[in-house]
Amino acid sequence: QVQLVESGGGLVQAGGSLRLSCAASGRTLRTYTVAWFRQAPGKERDFVARVRWSGSSPFYADSVKGRFTISGDSAQNMVYLQMNSVKAEDAGVYYCAATTRYFPLRQYDLDYWGQGTQVTVSS
């Protein structure tokens, strides 16, 4: 079992920055991919970014490419999502998720989920 706990959400002004954190515990995550998804009210849960636990192979949704950075600290069992130049459409609940699959893109590809952290964007 893998336990994931997100933190760092909150209110951010459009154009500002926010860093989300995902703390992982449980079994070793060396062979896992960790991803961030987000869900706006009334919408589906969408892929944002993923990275191998080693920190290799970061991959981003087109909507956040160049603005968000996913990174990991395997020694601390943490994965981060640095959000820069935040836009109104970035608002939603952000979820951290993990899987042994290499290239997850859909929520159904992920096996373990955190409880989510809310990101609100003000204009």
PDB file of C-alpha atoms in Angstrom:
ATOM      1  CA  GLN A   1       0.000   0.000   0.000  1.00  0.00           C
ATOM      2  CA  VAL A   2       1.049   3.548  -0.713  1.00  0.00           C
ATOM      3  CA  GLN A   3      -0.239   6.539   1.206  1.00  0.00           C
ATOM      4  CA  LEU A   4      -0.149   9.983  -0.380  1.00  0.00           C
ATOM      5  CA  VAL A   5      -0.852  13.291   1.339  1.00  0.00           C
ATOM      6  CA  GLU A   6      -1.008  16.571  -0.571  1.00  0.00           C
ATOM      7  CA  SER A   7      -0.432  20.011   0.886  1.00  0.00           C
ATOM      8  CA  GLY A   8       0.325  23.535  -0.230  1.00  0.00           C
ATOM      9  CA  GLY A   9      -2.945  24.477  -1.848  1.00  0.00           C
ATOM     10  CA  GLY A  10      -4.583  27.802  -1.195  1.00  0.00           C
ATOM     11  CA  LEU A  11      -5.476  31.110  -2.733  1.00  0.00           C
ATOM     12  CA  VAL A  12      -3.154  32.492  -5.396  1.00  0.00           C
ATOM     13  CA  GLN A  13      -3.460  35.551  -7.553  1.00  0.00           C
ATOM     14  CA  ALA A  14      -3.510  35.113 -11.309  1.00  0.00           C
ATOM     15  CA  GLY A  15       0.076  35.383 -12.510  1.00  0.00           C
ATOM     16  CA  GLY A  16       1.411  34.257  -9.156  1.00  0.00           C
ATOM     17  CA  SER A  17       3.085  31.085  -7.970  1.00  0.00           C
ATOM     18  CA  LEU A  18       2.260  28.196  -5.681  1.00  0.00           C
ATOM     19  CA  ARG A  19       4.062  25.006  -4.760  1.00  0.00           C
ATOM     20  CA  LEU A  20       2.170  21.835  -4.015  1.00  0.00           C
ATOM     21  CA  SER A  21       3.722  18.992  -2.077  1.00  0.00           C
ATOM     22  CA  CYS A  22       2.948  15.288  -2.018  1.00  0.00           C
ATOM     23  CA  ALA A  23       4.264  13.210   0.852  1.00  0.00           C
ATOM     24  CA  ALA A  24       4.469   9.487   0.176  1.00  0.00           C
ATOM     25  CA  SER A  25       4.701   6.646   2.637  1.00  0.00           C
ATOM     26  CA  GLY A  26       4.255   2.909   2.660  1.00  0.00           C
ATOM     27  CA  ARG A  27       6.052   0.554   0.401  1.00  0.00           C
ATOM     28  CA  THR A  28       9.147   1.578  -1.506  1.00  0.00           C
ATOM     29  CA  LEU A  29       8.342   3.832  -4.419  1.00  0.00           C
ATOM     30  CA  ARG A  30      11.490   3.274  -6.445  1.00  0.00           C
ATOM     31  CA  THR A  31       9.539   1.635  -9.266  1.00  0.00           C
ATOM     32  CA  TYR A  32       6.623   4.058  -9.204  1.00  0.00           C
ATOM     33  CA  THR A  33       5.498   6.972 -11.332  1.00  0.00           C
ATOM     34  CA  VAL A  34       3.896   9.840  -9.457  1.00  0.00           C
ATOM     35  CA  ALA A  35       1.446  12.143 -11.172  1.00  0.00           C
ATOM     36  CA  TRP A  36      -0.578  15.244 -10.450  1.00  0.00           C
ATOM     37  CA  PHE A  37      -4.162  15.520 -11.629  1.00  0.00           C
ATOM     38  CA  ARG A  38      -6.651  18.315 -11.109  1.00  0.00           C
ATOM     39  CA  GLN A  39     -10.404  18.542 -11.069  1.00  0.00           C
ATOM     40  CA  ALA A  40     -12.485  21.671 -11.454  1.00  0.00           C
ATOM     41  CA  PRO A  41     -16.129  21.702 -10.278  1.00  0.00           C
ATOM     42  CA  GLY A  42     -18.347  19.801 -12.665  1.00  0.00           C
ATOM     43  CA  LYS A  43     -15.420  18.638 -14.775  1.00  0.00           C
ATOM     44  CA  GLU A  44     -13.430  15.459 -15.134  1.00  0.00           C
ATOM     45  CA  ARG A  45     -10.178  14.818 -13.348  1.00  0.00           C
ATOM     46  CA  ASP A  46      -7.427  15.823 -15.778  1.00  0.00           C
ATOM     47  CA  PHE A  47      -3.793  14.894 -16.033  1.00  0.00           C
ATOM     48  CA  VAL A  48      -1.336  17.681 -15.174  1.00  0.00           C
ATOM     49  CA  ALA A  49       2.142  16.167 -14.908  1.00  0.00           C
ATOM     50  CA  ARG A  50       4.015  12.984 -14.029  1.00  0.00           C
ATOM     51  CA  VAL A  51       7.535  11.957 -13.066  1.00  0.00           C
ATOM     52  CA  ARG A  52       9.309   8.731 -12.250  1.00  0.00           C
ATOM     53  CA  TRP A  53      10.146   8.427  -8.562  1.00  0.00           C
ATOM     54  CA  SER A  54      13.817   8.836  -9.451  1.00  0.00           C
ATOM     55  CA  GLY A  55      12.962  12.268 -10.858  1.00  0.00           C
ATOM     56  CA  SER A  56      13.460  11.191 -14.443  1.00  0.00           C
ATOM     57  CA  SER A  57      11.103  11.497 -17.406  1.00  0.00           C
ATOM     58  CA  PRO A  58       8.990  14.462 -16.385  1.00  0.00           C
ATOM     59  CA  PHE A  59       6.004  14.959 -18.662  1.00  0.00           C
ATOM     60  CA  TYR A  60       3.375  17.681 -18.764  1.00  0.00           C
ATOM     61  CA  ALA A  61      -0.040  18.390 -20.121  1.00  0.00           C
ATOM     62  CA  ASP A  62       0.113  20.991 -22.885  1.00  0.00           C
ATOM     63  CA  SER A  63      -1.950  23.370 -20.782  1.00  0.00           C
ATOM     64  CA  VAL A  64       0.765  23.663 -18.125  1.00  0.00           C
ATOM     65  CA  LYS A  65       3.921  23.105 -20.134  1.00  0.00           C
ATOM     66  CA  GLY A  66       6.432  25.874 -19.526  1.00  0.00           C
ATOM     67  CA  ARG A  67       4.606  27.081 -16.409  1.00  0.00           C
ATOM     68  CA  PHE A  68       4.559  24.085 -14.051  1.00  0.00           C
ATOM     69  CA  THR A  69       7.482  21.961 -12.920  1.00  0.00           C
ATOM     70  CA  ILE A  70       7.193  18.537 -11.314  1.00  0.00           C
ATOM     71  CA  SER A  71      10.086  17.294  -9.231  1.00  0.00           C
ATOM     72  CA  GLY A  72      10.860  14.698  -6.641  1.00  0.00           C
ATOM     73  CA  ASP A  73      13.023  14.232  -3.594  1.00  0.00           C
ATOM     74  CA  SER A  74      13.269  10.493  -3.189  1.00  0.00           C
ATOM     75  CA  ALA A  75      15.334  10.825  -0.024  1.00  0.00           C
ATOM     76  CA  GLN A  76      12.462  12.727   1.620  1.00  0.00           C
ATOM     77  CA  ASN A  77       9.715  10.743  -0.118  1.00  0.00           C
ATOM     78  CA  MET A  78       8.295  13.944  -1.560  1.00  0.00           C
ATOM     79  CA  VAL A  79       7.041  15.048  -4.964  1.00  0.00           C
ATOM     80  CA  TYR A  80       6.406  18.688  -5.748  1.00  0.00           C
ATOM     81  CA  LEU A  81       4.470  20.669  -8.298  1.00  0.00           C
ATOM     82  CA  GLN A  82       5.764  24.190  -8.760  1.00  0.00           C
ATOM     83  CA  MET A  83       3.055  26.308 -10.358  1.00  0.00           C
ATOM     84  CA  ASN A  84       4.154  29.567 -11.956  1.00  0.00           C
ATOM     85  CA  SER A  85       2.222  32.130 -14.008  1.00  0.00           C
ATOM     86  CA  VAL A  86      -0.964  30.675 -12.622  1.00  0.00           C
ATOM     87  CA  LYS A  87      -4.132  31.221 -14.660  1.00  0.00           C
ATOM     88  CA  ALA A  88      -7.801  31.174 -13.691  1.00  0.00           C
ATOM     89  CA  GLU A  89      -8.227  27.846 -15.468  1.00  0.00           C
ATOM     90  CA  ASP A  90      -5.642  26.260 -13.158  1.00  0.00           C
ATOM     91  CA  ALA A  91      -8.108  26.383 -10.262  1.00  0.00           C
ATOM     92  CA  GLY A  92      -9.413  23.132  -8.852  1.00  0.00           C
ATOM     93  CA  VAL A  93      -8.601  20.304  -6.507  1.00  0.00           C
ATOM     94  CA  TYR A  94      -5.145  18.914  -7.154  1.00  0.00           C
ATOM     95  CA  TYR A  95      -4.510  15.245  -6.518  1.00  0.00           C
ATOM     96  CA  CYS A  96      -1.274  13.348  -6.196  1.00  0.00           C
ATOM     97  CA  ALA A  97      -1.383   9.771  -7.455  1.00  0.00           C
ATOM     98  CA  ALA A  98       0.999   6.862  -7.935  1.00  0.00           C
ATOM     99  CA  THR A  99       1.295   3.775 -10.088  1.00  0.00           C
ATOM    100  CA  THR A 100       3.870   1.275 -11.247  1.00  0.00           C
ATOM    101  CA  ARG A 101       2.908   2.079 -14.840  1.00  0.00           C
ATOM    102  CA  TYR A 102       5.494   4.111 -16.708  1.00  0.00           C
ATOM    103  CA  PHE A 103       3.302   6.501 -18.671  1.00  0.00           C
ATOM    104  CA  PRO A 104       0.016   7.137 -16.911  1.00  0.00           C
ATOM    105  CA  LEU A 105      -2.240   9.754 -18.481  1.00  0.00           C
ATOM    106  CA  ARG A 106      -5.759   8.842 -17.388  1.00  0.00           C
ATOM    107  CA  GLN A 107      -6.998   8.692 -13.822  1.00  0.00           C
ATOM    108  CA  TYR A 108      -7.753   5.007 -14.334  1.00  0.00           C
ATOM    109  CA  ASP A 109      -4.037   4.386 -14.886  1.00  0.00           C
ATOM    110  CA  LEU A 110      -3.257   5.375 -11.299  1.00  0.00           C
ATOM    111  CA  ASP A 111      -3.552   2.996  -8.353  1.00  0.00           C
ATOM    112  CA  TYR A 112      -3.117   5.190  -5.282  1.00  0.00           C
ATOM    113  CA  TRP A 113      -4.536   8.653  -4.629  1.00  0.00           C
ATOM    114  CA  GLY A 114      -4.232  11.370  -2.053  1.00  0.00           C
ATOM    115  CA  GLN A 115      -7.174  13.291  -0.674  1.00  0.00           C
ATOM    116  CA  GLY A 116      -6.502  16.395  -2.751  1.00  0.00           C
ATOM    117  CA  THR A 117      -5.632  20.000  -2.049  1.00  0.00           C
ATOM    118  CA  GLN A 118      -7.663  22.977  -3.242  1.00  0.00           C
ATOM    119  CA  VAL A 119      -6.153  25.662  -5.452  1.00  0.00           C
ATOM    120  CA  THR A 120      -8.163  28.851  -5.865  1.00  0.00           C
ATOM    121  CA  VAL A 121      -7.112  31.545  -8.314  1.00  0.00           C
ATOM    122  CA  SER A 122      -8.156  35.143  -7.858  1.00  0.00           C
ATOM    123  CA  SER A 123      -8.168  37.708 -10.628  1.00  0.00           C
TER     124      SER A 123
END
